[in-house]
Tab-separated table of C-alpha atoms in Angstrom:
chain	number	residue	atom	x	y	z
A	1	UNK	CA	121.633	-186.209	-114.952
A	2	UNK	CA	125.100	-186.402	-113.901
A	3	UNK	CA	127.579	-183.539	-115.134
A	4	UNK	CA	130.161	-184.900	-117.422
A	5	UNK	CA	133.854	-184.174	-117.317
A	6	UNK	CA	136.393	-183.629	-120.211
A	7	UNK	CA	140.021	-184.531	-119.369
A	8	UNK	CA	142.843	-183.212	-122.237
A	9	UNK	CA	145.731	-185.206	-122.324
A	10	UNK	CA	148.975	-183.459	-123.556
A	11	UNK	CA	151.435	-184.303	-126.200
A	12	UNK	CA	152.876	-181.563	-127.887
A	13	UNK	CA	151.344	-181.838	-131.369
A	14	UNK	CA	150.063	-185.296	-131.119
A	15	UNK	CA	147.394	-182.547	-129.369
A	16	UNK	CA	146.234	-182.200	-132.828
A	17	UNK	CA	144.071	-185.591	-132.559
A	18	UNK	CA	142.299	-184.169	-129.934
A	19	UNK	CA	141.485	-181.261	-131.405
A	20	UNK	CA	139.864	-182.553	-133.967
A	21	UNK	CA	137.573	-185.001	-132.001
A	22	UNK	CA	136.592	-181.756	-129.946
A	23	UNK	CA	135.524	-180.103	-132.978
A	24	UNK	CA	133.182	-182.726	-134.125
A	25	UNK	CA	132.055	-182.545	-130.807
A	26	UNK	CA	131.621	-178.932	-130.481
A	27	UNK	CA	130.234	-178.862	-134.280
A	28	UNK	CA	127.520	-181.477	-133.470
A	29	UNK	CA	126.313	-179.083	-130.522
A	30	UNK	CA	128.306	-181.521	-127.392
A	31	UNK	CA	129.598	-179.001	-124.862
A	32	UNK	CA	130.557	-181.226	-121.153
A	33	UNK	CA	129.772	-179.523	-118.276
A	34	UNK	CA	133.660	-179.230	-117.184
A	35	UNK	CA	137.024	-179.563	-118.900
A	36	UNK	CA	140.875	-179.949	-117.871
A	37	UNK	CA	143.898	-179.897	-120.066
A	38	UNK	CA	147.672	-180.426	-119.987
A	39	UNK	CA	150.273	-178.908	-121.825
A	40	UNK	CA	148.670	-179.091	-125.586
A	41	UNK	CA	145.383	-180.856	-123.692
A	42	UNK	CA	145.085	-177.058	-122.101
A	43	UNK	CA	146.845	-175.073	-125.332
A	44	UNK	CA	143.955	-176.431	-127.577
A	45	UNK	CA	141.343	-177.058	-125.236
A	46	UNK	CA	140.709	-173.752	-124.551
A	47	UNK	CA	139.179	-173.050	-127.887
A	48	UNK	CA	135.931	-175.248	-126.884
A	49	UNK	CA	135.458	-172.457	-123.888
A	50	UNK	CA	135.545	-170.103	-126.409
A	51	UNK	CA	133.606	-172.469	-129.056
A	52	UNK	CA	135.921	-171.611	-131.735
A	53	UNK	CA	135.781	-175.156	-133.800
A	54	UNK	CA	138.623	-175.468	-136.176
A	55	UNK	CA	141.480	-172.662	-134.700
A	56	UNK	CA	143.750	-175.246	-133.374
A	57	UNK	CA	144.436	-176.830	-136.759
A	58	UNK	CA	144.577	-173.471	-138.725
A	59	UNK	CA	147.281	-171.352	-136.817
A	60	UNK	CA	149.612	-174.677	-136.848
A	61	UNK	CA	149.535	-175.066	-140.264
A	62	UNK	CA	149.608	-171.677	-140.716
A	63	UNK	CA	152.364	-171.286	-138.637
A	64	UNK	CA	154.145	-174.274	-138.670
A	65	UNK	CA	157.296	-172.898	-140.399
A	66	UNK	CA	157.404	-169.855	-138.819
A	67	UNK	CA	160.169	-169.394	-136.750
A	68	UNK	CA	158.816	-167.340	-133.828
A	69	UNK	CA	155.939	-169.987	-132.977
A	70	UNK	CA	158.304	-173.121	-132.626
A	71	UNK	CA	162.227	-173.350	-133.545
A	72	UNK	CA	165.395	-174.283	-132.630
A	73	UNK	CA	166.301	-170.419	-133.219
A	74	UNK	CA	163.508	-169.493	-131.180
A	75	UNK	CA	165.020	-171.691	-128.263
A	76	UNK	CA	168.538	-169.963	-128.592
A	77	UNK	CA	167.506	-167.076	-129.103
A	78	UNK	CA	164.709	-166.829	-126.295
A	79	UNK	CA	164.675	-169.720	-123.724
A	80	UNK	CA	162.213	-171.491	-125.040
A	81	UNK	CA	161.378	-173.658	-128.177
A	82	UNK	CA	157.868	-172.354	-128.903
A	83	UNK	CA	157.661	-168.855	-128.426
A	84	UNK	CA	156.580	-167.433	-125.239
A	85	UNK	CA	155.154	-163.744	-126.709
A	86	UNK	CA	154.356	-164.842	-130.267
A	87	UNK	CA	152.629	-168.194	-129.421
A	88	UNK	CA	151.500	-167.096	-126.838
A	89	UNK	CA	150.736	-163.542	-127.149
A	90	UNK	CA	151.283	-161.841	-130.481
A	91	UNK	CA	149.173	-165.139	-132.047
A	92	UNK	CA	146.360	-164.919	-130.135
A	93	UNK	CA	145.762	-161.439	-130.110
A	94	UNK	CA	146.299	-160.115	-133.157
A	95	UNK	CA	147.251	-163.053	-135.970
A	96	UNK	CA	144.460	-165.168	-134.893
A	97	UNK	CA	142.197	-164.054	-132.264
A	98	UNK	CA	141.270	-166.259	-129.227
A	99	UNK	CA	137.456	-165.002	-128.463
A	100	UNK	CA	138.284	-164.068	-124.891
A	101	UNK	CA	134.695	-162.655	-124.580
A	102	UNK	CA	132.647	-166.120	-125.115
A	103	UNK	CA	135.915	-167.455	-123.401
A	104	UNK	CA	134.922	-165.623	-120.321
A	105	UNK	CA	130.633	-165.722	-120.587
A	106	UNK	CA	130.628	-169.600	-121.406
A	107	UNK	CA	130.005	-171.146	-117.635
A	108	UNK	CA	132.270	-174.969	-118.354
A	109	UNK	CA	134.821	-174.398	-116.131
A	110	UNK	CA	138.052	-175.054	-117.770
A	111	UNK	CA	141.351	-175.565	-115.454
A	112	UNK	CA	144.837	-175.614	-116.397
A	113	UNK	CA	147.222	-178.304	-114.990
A	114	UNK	CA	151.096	-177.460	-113.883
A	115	UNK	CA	153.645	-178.253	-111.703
A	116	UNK	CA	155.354	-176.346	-109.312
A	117	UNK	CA	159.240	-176.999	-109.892
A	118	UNK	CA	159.819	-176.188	-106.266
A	119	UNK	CA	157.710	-178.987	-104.648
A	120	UNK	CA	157.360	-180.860	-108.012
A	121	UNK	CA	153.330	-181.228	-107.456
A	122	UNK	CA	150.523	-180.642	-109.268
A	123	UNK	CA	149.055	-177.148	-109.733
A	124	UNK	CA	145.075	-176.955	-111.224
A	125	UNK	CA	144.368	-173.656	-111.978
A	126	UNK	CA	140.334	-172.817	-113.189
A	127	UNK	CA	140.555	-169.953	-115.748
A	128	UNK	CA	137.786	-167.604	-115.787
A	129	UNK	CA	138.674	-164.520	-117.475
A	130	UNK	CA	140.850	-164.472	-121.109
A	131	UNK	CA	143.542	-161.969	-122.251
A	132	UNK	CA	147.470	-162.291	-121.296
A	133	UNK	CA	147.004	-163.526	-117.585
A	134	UNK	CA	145.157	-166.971	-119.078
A	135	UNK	CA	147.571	-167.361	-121.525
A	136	UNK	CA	150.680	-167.150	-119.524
A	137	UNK	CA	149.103	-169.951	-117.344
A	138	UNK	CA	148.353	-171.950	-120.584
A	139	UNK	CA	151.780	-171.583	-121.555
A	140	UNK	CA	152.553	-172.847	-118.395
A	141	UNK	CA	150.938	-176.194	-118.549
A	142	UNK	CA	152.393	-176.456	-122.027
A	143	UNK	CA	156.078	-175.509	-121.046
A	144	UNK	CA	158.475	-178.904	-121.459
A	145	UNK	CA	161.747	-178.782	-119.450
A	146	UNK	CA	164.895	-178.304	-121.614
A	147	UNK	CA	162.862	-176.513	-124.372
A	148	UNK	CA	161.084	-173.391	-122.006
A	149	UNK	CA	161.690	-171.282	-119.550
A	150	UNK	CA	160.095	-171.764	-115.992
A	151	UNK	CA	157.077	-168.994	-115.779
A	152	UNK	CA	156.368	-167.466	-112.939
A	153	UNK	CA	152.976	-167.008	-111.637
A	154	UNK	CA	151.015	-166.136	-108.550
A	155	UNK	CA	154.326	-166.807	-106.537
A	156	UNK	CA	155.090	-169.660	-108.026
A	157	UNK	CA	157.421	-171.485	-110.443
A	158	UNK	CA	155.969	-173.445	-113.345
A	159	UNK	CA	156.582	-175.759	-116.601
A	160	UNK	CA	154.668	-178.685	-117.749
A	161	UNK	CA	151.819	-180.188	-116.128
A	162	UNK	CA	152.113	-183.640	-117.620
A	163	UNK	CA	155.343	-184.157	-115.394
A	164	UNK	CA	152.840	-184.083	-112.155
A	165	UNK	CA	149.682	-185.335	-113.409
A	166	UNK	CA	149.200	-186.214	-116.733
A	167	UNK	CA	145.329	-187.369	-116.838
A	168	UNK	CA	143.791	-185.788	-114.808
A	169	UNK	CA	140.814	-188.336	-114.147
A	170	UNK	CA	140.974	-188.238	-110.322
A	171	UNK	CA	141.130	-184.439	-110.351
A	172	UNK	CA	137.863	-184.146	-112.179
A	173	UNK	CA	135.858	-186.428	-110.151
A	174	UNK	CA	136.612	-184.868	-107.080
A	175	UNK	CA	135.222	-181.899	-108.688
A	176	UNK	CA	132.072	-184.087	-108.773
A	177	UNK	CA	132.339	-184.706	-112.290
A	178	UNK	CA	131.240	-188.747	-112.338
A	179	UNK	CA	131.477	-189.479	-115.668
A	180	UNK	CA	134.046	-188.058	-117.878
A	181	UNK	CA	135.188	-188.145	-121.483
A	182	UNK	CA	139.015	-189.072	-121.553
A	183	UNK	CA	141.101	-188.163	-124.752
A	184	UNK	CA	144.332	-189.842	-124.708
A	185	UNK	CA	147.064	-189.171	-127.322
A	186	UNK	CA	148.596	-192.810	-127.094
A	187	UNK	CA	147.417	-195.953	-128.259
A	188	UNK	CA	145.940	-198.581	-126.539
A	189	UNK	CA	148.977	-200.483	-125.954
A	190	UNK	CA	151.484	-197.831	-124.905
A	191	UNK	CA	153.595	-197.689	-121.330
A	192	UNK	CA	155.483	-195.055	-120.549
A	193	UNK	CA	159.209	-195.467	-120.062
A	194	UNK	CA	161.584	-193.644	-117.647
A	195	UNK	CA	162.511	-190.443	-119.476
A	196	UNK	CA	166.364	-190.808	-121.302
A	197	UNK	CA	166.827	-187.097	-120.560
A	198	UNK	CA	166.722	-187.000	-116.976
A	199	UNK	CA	170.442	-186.500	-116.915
A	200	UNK	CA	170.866	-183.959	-119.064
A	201	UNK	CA	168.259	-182.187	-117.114
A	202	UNK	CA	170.225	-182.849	-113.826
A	203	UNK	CA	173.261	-180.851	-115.451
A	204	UNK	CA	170.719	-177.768	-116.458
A	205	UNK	CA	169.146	-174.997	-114.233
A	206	UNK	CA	166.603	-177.382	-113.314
A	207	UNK	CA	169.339	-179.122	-111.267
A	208	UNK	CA	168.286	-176.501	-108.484
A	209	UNK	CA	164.619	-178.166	-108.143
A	210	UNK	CA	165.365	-181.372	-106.670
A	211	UNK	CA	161.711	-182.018	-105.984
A	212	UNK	CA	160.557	-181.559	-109.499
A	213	UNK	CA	163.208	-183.903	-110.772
A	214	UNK	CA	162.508	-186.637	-108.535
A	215	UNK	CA	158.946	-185.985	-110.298
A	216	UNK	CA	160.491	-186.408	-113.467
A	217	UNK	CA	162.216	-189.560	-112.393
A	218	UNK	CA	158.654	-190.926	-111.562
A	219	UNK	CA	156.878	-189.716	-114.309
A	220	UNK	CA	156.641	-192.471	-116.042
A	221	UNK	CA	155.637	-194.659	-112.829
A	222	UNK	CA	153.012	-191.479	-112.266
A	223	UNK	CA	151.482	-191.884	-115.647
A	224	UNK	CA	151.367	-195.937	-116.264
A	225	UNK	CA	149.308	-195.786	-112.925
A	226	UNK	CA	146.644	-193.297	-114.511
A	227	UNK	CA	146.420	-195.229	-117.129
A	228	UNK	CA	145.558	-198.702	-115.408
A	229	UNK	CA	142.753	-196.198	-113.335
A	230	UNK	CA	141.568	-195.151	-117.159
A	231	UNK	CA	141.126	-198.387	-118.016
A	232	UNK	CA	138.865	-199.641	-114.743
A	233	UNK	CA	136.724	-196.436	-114.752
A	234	UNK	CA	135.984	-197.246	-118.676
A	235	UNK	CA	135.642	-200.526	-117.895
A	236	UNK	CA	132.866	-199.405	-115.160
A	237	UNK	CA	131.292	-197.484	-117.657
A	238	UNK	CA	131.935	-194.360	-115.691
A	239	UNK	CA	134.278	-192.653	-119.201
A	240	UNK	CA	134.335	-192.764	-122.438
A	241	UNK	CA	137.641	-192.956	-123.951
A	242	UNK	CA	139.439	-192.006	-127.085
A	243	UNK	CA	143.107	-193.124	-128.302
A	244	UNK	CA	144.274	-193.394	-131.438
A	245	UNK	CA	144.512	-197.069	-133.012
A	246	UNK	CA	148.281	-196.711	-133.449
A	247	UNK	CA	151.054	-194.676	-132.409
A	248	UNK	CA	150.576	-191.254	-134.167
A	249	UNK	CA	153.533	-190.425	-136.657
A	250	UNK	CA	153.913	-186.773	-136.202
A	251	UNK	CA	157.013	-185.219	-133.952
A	252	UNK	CA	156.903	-182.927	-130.973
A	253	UNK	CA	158.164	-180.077	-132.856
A	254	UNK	CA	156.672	-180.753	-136.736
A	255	UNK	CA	156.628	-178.349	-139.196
A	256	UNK	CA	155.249	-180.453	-141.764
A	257	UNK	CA	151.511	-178.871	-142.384
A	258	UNK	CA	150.628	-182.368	-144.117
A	259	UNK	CA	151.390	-184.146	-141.194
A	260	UNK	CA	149.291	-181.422	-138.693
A	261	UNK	CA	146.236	-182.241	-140.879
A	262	UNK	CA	146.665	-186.213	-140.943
A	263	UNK	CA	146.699	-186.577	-137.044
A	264	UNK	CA	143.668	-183.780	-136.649
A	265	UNK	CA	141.854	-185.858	-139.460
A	266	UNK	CA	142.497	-188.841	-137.803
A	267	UNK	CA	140.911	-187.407	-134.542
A	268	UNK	CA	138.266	-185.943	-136.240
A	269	UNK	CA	137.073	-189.489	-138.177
A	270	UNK	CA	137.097	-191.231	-134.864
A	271	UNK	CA	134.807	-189.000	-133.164
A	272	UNK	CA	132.570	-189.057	-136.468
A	273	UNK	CA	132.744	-192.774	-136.261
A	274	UNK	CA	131.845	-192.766	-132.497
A	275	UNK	CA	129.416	-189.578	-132.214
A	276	UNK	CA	126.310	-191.589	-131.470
A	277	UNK	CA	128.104	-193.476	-128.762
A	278	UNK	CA	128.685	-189.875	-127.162
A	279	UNK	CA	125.449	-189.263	-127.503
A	280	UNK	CA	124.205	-192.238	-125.493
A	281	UNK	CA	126.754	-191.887	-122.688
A	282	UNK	CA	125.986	-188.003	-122.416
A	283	UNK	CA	121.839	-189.425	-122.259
A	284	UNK	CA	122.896	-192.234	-119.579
């Protein structure tokens, strides 16, 4: 039987659909044999490595009007819009503990996407142990220009891995993962436009990467492209592929818990809906 892939796109909180189609998944017992995740993809991803069903959805809402995890005071105040040491640190922790011990035991490989603002290309980083080292690189993938400060790592600069490679399809078969599961975050009928804050970046400190904001230019040419490959690999029955119905109404930076449930609900009822159909591609 072929090993099957899991590719996590991003999407700030629209990350929240995904999440709760994993944990049907995970609840019903499907683990794939190797995941990837960008930006929120990788942020709530990880918690299927460390099989913890359901923690995505309950530190958002428990958090969601707490300044420290995501604010416009946390921004000014720190460099970047969520949090780098209480979302990424403080949370995990000690307010609501990632299991970095099944995290590390559990085989799936699980790799991080960012990009290097220096040559504005993709970086995949596989994760094997937990703690604050795994974190910083998940914070990484999830770090969007304007709102966070580059992290450095391993020699390298680093923000958001959805500005280099935002499904990372491709990346998992070469792994030699055939047949994949795809979770996208956008309806069927979305294109991606060229991003309106381009300037604005080109008067910030990112003004000093040239390659990563020629990157940015072509995101949008970047991620219409994976899309159209989605499409023809489903279409070849070689992934299965979840999107919401319609665009889902929930902001990059909500602090409405209502709203956090709605879109995880509305993940969650699709893969209820479609869990048999997992079933038979997983058996293929």
């Amino acid at each position: 039987m072929e090993s099957i892939g899991l590719v996590l796109e991003g999407g700030a909180l629209r990350g929240l659909y995904s999440a709760g189609i994993c944990d049907v998944l995970m609840e019903a017992g499907i683990e794939p044999d190797g995941i990837i995740g960008v930006s929120a993809g990788a942020a709530f991803g990880c918690n299927i490595k460390s099989r913890q069903p359901g923690r995505p959805i309950r530190y958002n809402m428990r958090f969601a009007r707490e300044w420290r995890y995501c604010s416009l005071r946390s921004l000014i105040q720190t460099g970047d819009l969520f949090g780098a040491e209480f979302a990424y640190h403080t949370l995990p922790r000690e307010l609501d503990r990632f299991d970095d011990e099944t995290f590390e035991h559990n085989p799936v490989p699980f790799w991080v996407v960012c990009t290097d603002v220096e040559t504005g290309q993709a970086v995949y980083k596989q994760l094997t142990k937990g703690g604050d080292y795994a974190y910083e690189w998940i914070r990484a993938s999830a770090s969007m220009p304007l709102c966070s400060r580059v992290v450095e790592l391993d020699g390298m600069k680093l923000l958001d891995g959805g500005v280099s490679d935002s499904i990372p399809l491709k990346f998992m078969e070469a792994q030699g993962y055939k047949r994949n599961i795809v979770i996208l975050t956008q309806p069927a009928n979305y294109v991606k436009g060229k991003n309106r804050l381009l300037p604005l970046m080109q008067m910030s400190k990112l003004r000093h990467y040239p390659n990563f904001l020629e990157a940015v230019r072509c995101r949008h040419e970047m991620y219409n492209a994976e899309l159209e490959y989605v499409r023809q690999q489903e279409q070849a029955g070689c992934c299965l592929v979840f999107r919401p119905d319609t665009t889902l109404e929930i902001s990059h930076t909500s602090h409405d818990p209502k709203a956090m449930r709605r879109v995880y609900e509305i993940g969650r009822r699709q893969a209820e809906t479609r869990l048999s159909e997992v079933k038979s591609f997983l058996c293929r």
